[in-house]
Short mmCIF file of N, CA and C and ligand atoms in Angstrom, two decimals:
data_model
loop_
_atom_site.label_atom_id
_atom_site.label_comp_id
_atom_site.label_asym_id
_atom_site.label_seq_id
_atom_site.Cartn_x
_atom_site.Cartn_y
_atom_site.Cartn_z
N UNK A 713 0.83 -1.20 0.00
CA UNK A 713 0.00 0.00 0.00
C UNK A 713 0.87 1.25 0.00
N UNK A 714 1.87 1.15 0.88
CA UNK A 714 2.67 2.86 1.20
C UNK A 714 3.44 2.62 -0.31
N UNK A 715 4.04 1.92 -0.60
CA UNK A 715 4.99 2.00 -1.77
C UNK A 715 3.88 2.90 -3.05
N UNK A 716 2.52 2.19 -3.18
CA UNK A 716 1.99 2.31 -4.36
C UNK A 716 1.56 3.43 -4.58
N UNK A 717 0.63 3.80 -2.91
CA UNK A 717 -0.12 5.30 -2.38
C UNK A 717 1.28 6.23 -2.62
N UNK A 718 2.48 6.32 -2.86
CA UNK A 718 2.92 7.22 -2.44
C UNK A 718 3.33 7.85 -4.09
N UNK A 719 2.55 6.91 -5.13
CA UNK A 719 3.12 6.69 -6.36
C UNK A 719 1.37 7.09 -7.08
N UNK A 720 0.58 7.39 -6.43
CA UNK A 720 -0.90 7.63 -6.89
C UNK A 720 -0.95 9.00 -8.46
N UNK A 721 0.59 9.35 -8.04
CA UNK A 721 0.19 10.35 -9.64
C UNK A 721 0.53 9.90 -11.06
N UNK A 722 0.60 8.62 -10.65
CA UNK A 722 0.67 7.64 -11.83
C UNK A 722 0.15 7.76 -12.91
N UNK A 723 0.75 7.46 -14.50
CA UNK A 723 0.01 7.83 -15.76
C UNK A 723 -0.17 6.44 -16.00
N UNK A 724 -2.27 6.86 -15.63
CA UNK A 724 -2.39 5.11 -16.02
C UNK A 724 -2.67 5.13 -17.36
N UNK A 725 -2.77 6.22 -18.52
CA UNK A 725 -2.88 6.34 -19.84
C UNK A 725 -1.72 5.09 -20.70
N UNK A 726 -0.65 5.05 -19.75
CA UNK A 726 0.26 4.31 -20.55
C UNK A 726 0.57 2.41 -20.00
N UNK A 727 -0.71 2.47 -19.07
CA UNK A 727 -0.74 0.82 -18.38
C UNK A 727 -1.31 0.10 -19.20
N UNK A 728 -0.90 -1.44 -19.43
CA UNK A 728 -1.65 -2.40 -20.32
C UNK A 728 -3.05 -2.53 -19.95
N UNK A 729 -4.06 -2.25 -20.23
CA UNK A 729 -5.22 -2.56 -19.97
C UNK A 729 -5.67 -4.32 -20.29
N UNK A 730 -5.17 -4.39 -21.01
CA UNK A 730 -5.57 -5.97 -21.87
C UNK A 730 -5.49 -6.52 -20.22
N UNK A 731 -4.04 -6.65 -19.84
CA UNK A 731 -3.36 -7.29 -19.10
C UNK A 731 -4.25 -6.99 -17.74
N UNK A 732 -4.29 -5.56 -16.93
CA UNK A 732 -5.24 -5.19 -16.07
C UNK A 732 -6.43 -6.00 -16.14
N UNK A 733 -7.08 -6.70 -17.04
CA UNK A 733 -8.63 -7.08 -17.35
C UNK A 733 -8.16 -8.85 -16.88
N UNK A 734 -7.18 -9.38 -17.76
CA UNK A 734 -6.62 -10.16 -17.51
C UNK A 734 -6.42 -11.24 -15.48
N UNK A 735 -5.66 -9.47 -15.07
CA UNK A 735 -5.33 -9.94 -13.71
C UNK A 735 -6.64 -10.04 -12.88
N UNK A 736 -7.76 -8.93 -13.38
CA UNK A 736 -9.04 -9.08 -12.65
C UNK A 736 -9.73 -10.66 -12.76
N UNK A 737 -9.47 -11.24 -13.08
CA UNK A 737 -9.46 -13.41 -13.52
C UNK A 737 -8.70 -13.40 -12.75
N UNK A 738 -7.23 -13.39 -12.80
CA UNK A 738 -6.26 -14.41 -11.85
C UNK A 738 -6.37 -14.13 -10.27
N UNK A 739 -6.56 -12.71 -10.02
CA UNK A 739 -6.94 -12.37 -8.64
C UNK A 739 -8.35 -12.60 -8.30
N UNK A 740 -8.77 -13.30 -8.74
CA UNK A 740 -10.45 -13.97 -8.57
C UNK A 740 -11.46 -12.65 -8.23
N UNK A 741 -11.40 -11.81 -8.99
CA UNK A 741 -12.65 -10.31 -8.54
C UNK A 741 -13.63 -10.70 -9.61
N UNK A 742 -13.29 -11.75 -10.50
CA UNK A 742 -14.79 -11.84 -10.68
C UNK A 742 -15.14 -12.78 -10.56
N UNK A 743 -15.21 -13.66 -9.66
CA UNK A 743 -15.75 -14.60 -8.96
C UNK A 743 -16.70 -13.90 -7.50
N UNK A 744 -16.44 -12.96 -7.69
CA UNK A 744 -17.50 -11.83 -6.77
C UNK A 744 -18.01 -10.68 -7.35
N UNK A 745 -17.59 -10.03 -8.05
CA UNK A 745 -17.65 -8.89 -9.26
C UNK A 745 -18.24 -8.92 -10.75
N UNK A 746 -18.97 -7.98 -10.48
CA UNK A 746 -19.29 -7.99 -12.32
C UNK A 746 -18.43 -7.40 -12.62
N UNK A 747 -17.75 -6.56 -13.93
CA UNK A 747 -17.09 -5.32 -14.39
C UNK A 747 -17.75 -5.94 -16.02
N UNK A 748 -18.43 -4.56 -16.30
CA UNK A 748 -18.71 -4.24 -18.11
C UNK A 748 -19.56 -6.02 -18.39
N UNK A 749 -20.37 -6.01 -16.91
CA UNK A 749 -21.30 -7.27 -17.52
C UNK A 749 -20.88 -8.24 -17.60
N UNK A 750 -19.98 -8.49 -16.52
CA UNK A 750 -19.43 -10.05 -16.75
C UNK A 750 -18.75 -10.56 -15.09
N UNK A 751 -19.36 -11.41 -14.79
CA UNK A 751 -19.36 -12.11 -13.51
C UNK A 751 -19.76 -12.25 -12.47
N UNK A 752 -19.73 -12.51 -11.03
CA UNK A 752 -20.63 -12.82 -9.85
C UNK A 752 -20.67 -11.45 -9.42
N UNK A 753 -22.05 -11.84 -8.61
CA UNK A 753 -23.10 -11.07 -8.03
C UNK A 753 -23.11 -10.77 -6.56
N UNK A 754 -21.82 -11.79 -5.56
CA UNK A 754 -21.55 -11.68 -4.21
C UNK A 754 -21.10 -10.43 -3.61
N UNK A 755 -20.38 -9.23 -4.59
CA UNK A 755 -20.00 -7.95 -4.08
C UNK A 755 -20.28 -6.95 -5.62
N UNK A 756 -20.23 -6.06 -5.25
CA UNK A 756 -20.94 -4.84 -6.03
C UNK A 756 -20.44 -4.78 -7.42
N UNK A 757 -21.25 -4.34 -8.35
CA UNK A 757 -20.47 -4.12 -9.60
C UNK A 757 -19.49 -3.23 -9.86
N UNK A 758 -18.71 -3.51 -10.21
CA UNK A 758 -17.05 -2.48 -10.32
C UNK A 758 -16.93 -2.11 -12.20
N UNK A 759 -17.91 -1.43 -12.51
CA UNK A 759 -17.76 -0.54 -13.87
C UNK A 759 -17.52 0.81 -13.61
N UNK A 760 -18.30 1.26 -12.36
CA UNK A 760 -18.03 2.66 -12.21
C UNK A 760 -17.40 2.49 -11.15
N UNK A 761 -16.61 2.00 -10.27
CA UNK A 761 -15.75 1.61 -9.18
C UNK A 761 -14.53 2.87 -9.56
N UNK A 762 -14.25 3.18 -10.77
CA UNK A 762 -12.69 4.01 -11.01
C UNK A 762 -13.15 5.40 -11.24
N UNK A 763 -14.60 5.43 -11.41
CA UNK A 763 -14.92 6.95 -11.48
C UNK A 763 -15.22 7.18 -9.71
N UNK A 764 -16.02 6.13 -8.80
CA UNK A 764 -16.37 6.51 -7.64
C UNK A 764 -15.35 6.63 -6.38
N UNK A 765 -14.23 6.32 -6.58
CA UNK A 765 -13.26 6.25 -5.68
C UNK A 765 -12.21 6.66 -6.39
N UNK A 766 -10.92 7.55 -5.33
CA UNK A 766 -9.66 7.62 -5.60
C UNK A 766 -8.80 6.85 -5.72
N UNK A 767 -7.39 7.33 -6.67
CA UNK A 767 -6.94 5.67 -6.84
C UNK A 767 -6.57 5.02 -5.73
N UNK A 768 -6.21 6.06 -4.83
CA UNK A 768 -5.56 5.56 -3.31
C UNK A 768 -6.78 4.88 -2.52
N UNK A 769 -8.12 5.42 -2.86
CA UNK A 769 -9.03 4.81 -1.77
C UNK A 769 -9.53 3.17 -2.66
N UNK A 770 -9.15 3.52 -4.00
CA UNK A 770 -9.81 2.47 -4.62
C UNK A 770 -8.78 0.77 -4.05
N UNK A 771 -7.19 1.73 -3.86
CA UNK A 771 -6.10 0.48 -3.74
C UNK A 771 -6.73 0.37 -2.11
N UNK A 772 -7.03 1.11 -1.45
CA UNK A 772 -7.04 0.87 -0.12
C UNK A 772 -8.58 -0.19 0.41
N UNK A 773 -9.33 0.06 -0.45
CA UNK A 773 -10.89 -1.04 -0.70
C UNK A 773 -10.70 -2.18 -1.03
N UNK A 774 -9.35 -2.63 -1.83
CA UNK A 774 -9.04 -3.90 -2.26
C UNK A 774 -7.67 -4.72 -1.43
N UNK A 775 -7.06 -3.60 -0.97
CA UNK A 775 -5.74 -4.20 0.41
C UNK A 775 -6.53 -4.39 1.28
N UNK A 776 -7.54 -3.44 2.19
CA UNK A 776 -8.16 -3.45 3.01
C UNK A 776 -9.46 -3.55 2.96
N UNK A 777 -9.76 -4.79 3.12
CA UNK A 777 -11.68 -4.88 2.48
C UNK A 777 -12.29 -4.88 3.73
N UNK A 778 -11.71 -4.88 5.04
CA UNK A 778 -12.26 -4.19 6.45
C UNK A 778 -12.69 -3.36 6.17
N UNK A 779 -12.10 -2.25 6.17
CA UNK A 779 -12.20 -0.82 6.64
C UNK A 779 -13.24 -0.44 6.18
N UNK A 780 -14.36 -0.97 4.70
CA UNK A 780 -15.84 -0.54 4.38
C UNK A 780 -16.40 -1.95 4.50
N UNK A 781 -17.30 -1.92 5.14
CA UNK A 781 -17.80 -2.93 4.68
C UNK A 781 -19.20 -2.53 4.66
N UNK A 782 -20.11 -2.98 3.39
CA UNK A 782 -21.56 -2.63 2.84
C UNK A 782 -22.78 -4.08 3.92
N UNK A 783 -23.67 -3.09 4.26
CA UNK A 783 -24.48 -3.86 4.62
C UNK A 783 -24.67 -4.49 3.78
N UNK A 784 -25.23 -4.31 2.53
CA UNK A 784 -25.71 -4.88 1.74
C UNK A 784 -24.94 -6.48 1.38
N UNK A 785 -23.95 -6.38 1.66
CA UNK A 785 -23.68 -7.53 1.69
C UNK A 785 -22.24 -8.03 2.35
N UNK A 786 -22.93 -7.82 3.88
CA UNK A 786 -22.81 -8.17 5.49
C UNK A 786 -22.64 -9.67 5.54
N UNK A 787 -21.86 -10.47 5.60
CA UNK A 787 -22.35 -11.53 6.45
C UNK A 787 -22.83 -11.75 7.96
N UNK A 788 -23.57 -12.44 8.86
CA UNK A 788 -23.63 -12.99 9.61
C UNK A 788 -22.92 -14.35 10.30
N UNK A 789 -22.82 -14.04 12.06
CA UNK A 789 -21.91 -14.67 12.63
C UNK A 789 -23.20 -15.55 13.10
N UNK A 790 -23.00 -17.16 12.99
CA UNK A 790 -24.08 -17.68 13.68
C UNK A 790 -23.32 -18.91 14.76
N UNK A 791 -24.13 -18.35 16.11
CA UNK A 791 -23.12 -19.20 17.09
C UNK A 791 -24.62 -20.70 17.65
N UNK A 792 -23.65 -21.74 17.00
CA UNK A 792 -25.21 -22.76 17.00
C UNK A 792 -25.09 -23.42 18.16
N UNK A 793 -26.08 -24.23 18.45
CA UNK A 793 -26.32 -24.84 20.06
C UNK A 793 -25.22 -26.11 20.27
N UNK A 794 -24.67 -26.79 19.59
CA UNK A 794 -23.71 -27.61 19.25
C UNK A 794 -22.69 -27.38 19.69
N UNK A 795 -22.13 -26.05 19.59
CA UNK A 795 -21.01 -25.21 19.11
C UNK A 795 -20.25 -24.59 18.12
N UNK A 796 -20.94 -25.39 17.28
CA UNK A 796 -20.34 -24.64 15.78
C UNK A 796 -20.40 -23.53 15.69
N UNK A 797 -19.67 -22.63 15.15
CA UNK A 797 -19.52 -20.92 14.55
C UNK A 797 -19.79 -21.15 13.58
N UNK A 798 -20.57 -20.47 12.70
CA UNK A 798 -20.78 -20.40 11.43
C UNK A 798 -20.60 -19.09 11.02
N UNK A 799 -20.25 -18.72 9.72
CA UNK A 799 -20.43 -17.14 9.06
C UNK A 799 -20.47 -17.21 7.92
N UNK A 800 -21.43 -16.72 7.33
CA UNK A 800 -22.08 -16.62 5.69
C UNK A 800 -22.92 -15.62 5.74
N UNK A 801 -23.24 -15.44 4.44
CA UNK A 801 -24.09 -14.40 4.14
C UNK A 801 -25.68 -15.68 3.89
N UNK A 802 -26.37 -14.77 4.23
CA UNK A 802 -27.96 -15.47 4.28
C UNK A 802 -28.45 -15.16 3.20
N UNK A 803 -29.03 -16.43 2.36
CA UNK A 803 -29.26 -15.98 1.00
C UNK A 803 -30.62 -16.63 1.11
N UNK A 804 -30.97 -17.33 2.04
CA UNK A 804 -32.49 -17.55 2.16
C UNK A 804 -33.36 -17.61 3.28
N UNK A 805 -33.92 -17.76 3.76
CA UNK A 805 -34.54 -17.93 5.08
C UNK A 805 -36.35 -18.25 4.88
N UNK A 806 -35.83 -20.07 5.02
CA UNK A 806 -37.15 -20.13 4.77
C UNK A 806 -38.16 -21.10 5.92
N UNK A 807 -39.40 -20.61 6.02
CA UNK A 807 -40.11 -21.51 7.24
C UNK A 807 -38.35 -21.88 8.90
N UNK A 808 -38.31 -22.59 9.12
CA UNK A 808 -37.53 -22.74 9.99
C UNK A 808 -36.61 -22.89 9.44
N UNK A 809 -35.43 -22.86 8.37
CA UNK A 809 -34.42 -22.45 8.55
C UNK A 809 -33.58 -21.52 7.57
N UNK A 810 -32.61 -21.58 7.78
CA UNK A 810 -31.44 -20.70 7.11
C UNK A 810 -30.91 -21.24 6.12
N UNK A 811 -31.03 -20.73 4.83
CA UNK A 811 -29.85 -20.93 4.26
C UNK A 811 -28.63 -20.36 3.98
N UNK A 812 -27.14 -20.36 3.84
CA UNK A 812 -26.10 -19.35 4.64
C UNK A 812 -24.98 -19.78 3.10
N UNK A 813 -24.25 -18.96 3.41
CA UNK A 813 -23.53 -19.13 1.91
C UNK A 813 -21.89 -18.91 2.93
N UNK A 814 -21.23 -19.86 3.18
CA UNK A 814 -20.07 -19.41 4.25
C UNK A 814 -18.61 -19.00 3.16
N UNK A 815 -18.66 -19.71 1.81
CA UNK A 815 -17.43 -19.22 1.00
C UNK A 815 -18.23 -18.44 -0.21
N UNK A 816 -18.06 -17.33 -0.26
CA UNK A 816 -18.33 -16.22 -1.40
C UNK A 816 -17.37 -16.99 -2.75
N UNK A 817 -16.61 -17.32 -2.36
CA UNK A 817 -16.29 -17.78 -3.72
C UNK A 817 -16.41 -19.29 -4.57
N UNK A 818 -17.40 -20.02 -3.67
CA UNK A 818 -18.07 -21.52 -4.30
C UNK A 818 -19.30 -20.68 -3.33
N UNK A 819 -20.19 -20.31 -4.26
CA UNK A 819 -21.37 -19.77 -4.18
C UNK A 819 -22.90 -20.72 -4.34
N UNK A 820 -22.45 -22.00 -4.53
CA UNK A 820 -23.27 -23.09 -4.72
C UNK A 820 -23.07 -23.76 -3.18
N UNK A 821 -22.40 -23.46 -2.40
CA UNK A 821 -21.98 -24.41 -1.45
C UNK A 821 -22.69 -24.07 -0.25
N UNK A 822 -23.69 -24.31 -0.18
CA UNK A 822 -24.54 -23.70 1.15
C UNK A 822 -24.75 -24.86 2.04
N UNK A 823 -25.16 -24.13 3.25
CA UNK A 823 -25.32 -24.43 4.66
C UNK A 823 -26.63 -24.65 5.37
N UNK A 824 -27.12 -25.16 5.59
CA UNK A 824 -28.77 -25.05 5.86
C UNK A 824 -28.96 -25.23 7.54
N UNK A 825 -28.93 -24.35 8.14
CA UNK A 825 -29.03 -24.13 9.82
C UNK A 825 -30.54 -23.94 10.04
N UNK A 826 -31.25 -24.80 11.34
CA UNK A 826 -32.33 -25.23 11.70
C UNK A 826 -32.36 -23.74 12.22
N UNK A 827 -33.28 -23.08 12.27
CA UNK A 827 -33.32 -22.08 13.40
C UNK A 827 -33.50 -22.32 15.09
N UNK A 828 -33.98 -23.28 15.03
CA UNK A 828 -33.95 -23.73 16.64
C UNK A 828 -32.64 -23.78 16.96
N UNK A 829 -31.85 -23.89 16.26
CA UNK A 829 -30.52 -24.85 16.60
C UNK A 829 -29.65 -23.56 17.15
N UNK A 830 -30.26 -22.37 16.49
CA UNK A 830 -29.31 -21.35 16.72
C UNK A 830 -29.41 -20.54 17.79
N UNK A 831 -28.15 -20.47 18.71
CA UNK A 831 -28.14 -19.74 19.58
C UNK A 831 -27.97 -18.61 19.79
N UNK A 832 -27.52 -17.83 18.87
CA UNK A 832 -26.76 -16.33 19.01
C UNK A 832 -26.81 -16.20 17.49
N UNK A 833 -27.23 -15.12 16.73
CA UNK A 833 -26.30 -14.51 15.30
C UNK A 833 -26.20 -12.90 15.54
N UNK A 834 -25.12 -12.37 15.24
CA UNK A 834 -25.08 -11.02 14.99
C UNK A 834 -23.99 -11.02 13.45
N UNK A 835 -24.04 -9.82 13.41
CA UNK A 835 -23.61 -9.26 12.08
C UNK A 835 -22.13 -9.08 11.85
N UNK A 836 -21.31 -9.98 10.96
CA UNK A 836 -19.92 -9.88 11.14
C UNK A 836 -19.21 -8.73 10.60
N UNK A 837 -18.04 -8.36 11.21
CA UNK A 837 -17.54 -7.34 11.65
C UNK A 837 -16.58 -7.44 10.40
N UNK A 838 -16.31 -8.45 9.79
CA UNK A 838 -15.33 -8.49 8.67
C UNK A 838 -15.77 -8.61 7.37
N UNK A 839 -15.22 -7.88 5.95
CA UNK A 839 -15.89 -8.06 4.87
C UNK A 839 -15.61 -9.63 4.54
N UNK A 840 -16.68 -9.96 3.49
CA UNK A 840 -16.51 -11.74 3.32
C UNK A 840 -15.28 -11.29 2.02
N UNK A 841 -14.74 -9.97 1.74
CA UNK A 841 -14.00 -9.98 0.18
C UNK A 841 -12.56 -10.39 0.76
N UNK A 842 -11.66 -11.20 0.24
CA UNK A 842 -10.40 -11.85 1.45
C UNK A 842 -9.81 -10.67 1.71
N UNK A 843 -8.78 -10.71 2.08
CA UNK A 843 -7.55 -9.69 1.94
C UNK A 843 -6.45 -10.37 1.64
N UNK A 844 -5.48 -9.98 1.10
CA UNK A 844 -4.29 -10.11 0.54
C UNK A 844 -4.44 -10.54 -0.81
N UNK A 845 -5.75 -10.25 -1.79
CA UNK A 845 -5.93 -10.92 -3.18
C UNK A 845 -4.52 -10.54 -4.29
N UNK A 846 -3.71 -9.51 -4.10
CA UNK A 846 -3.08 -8.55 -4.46
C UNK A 846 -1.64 -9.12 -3.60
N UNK A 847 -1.54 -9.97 -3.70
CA UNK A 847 -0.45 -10.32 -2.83
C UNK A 847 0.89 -11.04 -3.74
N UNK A 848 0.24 -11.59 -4.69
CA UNK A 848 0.72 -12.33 -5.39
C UNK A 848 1.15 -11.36 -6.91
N UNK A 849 0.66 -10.35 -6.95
CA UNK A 849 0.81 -9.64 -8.00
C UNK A 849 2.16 -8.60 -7.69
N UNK A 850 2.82 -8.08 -8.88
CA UNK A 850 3.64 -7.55 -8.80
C UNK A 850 3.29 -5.51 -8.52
N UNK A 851 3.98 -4.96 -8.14
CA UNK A 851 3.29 -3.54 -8.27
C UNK A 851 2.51 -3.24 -9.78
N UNK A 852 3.54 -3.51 -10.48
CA UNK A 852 3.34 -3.11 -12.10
C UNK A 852 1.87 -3.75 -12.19
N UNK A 853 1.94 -4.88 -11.84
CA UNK A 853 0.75 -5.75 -12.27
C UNK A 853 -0.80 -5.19 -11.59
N UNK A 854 -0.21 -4.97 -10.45
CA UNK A 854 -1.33 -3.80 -9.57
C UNK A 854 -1.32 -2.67 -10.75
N UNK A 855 -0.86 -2.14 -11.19
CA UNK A 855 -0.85 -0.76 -11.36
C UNK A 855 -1.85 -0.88 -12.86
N UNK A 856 -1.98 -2.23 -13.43
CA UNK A 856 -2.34 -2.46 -14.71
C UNK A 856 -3.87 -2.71 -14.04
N UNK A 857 -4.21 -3.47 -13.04
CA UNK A 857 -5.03 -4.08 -12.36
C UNK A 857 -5.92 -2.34 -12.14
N UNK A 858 -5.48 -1.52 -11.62
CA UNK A 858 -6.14 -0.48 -11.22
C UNK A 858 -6.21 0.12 -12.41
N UNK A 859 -5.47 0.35 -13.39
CA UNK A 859 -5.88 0.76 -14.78
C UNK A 859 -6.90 0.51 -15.28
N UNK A 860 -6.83 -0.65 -15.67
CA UNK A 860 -8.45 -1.15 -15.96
C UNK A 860 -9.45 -1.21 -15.00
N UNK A 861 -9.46 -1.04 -14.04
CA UNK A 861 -10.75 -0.82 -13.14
C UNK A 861 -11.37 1.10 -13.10
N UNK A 862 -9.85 1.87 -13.98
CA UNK A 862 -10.37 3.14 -13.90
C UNK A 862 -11.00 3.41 -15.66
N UNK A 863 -10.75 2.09 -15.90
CA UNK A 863 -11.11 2.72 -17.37
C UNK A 863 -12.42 2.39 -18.11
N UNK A 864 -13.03 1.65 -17.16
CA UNK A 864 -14.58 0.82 -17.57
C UNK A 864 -15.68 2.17 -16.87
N UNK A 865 -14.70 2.90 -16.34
CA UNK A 865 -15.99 3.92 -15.69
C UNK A 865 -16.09 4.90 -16.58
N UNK A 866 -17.29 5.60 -16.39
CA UNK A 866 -17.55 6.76 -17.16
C UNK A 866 -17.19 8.09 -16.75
N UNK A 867 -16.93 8.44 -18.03
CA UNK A 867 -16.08 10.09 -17.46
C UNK A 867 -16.66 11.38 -17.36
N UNK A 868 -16.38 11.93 -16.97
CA UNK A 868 -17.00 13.13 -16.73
C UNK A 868 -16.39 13.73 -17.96
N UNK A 869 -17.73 14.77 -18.99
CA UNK A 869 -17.42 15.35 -20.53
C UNK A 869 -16.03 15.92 -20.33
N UNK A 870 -15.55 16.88 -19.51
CA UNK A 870 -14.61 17.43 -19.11
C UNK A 870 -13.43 16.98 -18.35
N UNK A 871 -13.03 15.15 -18.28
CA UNK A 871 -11.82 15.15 -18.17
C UNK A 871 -11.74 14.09 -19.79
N UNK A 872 -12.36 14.31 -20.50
CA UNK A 872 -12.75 13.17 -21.76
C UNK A 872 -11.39 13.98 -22.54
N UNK A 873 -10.94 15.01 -22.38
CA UNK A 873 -9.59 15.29 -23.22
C UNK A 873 -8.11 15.07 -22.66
N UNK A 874 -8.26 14.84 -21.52
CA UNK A 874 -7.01 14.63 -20.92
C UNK A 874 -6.11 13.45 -21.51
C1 LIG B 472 -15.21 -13.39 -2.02
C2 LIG B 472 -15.82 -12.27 -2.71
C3 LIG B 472 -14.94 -11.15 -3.23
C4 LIG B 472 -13.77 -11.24 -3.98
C5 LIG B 472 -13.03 -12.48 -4.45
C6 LIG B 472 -13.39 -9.87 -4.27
N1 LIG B 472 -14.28 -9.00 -3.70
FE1 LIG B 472 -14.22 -6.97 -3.80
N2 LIG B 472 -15.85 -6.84 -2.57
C7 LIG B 472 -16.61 -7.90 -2.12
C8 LIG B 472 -17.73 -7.40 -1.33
C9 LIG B 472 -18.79 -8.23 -0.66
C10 LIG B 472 -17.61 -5.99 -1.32
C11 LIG B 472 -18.56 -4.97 -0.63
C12 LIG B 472 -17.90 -4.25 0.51
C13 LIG B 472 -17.70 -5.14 1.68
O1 LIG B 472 -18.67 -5.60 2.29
O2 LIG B 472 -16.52 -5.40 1.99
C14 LIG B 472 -16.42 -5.67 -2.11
C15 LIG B 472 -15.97 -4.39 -2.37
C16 LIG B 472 -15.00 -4.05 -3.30
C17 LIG B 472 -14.70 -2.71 -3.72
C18 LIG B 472 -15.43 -1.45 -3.28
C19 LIG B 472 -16.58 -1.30 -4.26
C20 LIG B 472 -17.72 -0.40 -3.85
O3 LIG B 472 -18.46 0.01 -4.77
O4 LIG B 472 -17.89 -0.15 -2.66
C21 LIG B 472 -13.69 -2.80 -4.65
C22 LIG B 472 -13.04 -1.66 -5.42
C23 LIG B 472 -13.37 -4.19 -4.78
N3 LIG B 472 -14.18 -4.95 -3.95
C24 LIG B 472 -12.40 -4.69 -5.65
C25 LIG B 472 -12.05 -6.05 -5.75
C26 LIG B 472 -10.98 -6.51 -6.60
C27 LIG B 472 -10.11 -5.66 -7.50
C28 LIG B 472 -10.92 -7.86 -6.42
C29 LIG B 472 -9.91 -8.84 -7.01
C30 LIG B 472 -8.53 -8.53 -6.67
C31 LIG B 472 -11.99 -8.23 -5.47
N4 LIG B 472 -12.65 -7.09 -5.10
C32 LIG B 472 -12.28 -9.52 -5.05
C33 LIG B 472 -16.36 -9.24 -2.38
C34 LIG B 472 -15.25 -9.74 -3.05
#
């Protein structure tokens, strides 16, 4: 983060985009992400993601997927009578029980908790998006990665000449 943030006046005019679109696959964001209509539905669509955030807040949403986290898609902590901990996002709730989705990224893989069974749920405190997705990538490769996430957004008429 400090190396990259401190490098935010970056000309992403001259970053591979191909490649940026590319890394958004190998770093699995769309296995949670749409961008320009294409992929999962578990976290928000990221087309206008590069017009709505700075590049620093945009790198800091994807190092640090704590620091916001959207109700909208909150998981829940469920502490069951057994003892099991559970945490997923609730994608159904029907007659007596739950259905709970605990890995965002095998989105077929659900959990089905009795409601009797459950002793405690409150609302988890951590985003379900991992951290360290960006770990494995090189700066450059970040820097291509944030390129293309600024370039699917729409511009305002007046920076359209820059
Ligand atoms: C396991 C699911 C998952 C994966 C994988 C994932 N994200 Fe996310 N992401 C989320 C969720 C859910 C949010 C909503 C905020 C929150 O609750 O943390 C989010 C929020 C964001 C945001 C803020 C968007 C906004 O409009 O608020 C950005 C930017 C982002 N992710 C980028 C990425 C990038 C880039 C990757 C790949 C390196 C990635 N995410 C991988 C689930 C994921």
């Amino acid at each position: 983060m400090e190396d990259l943030a401190s490098d935010t006046e970056v000309d992403f005019s001259i970053r591979d985009l191909a490649n940026g679109k590319k890394l958004f696959g190998v770093a699995q964001c769309y296995k949670c992400h749409r961008i320009q209509g294409q992929g999962g539905i578990a976290g928000p669509d990221l087309t206008p993601a590069g017009y709505r955030f700075s590049t620093h807040d945009l790198l800091e949403t994807i190092i640090d997927p704590n620091k916001s986290i959207s109700d909208q898609y909150q998981a829940t902590i469920f502490q069951m009578e057994d003892g099991r901990t559970i945490t997923g996002r609730v994608v159904n709730l029907n007659g007596d029980q739950y259905w709970v989705q605990p890995d965002m990224i095998k989105p077929n893989e659900l959990v089905r908790l009795k409601v009797q069974e459950i002793e405690d749920m409150k609302p988890a405190t951590v985003s379900v998006m991992p951290v360290g997705l960006l770990d494995n990538l090189t700066s450059e490769e970040i820097l291509d990665l944030l390129a293309y996430l600024k370039s699917t957004a729409p511009k305002p008429a007046d920076e359209l000449g820059e």
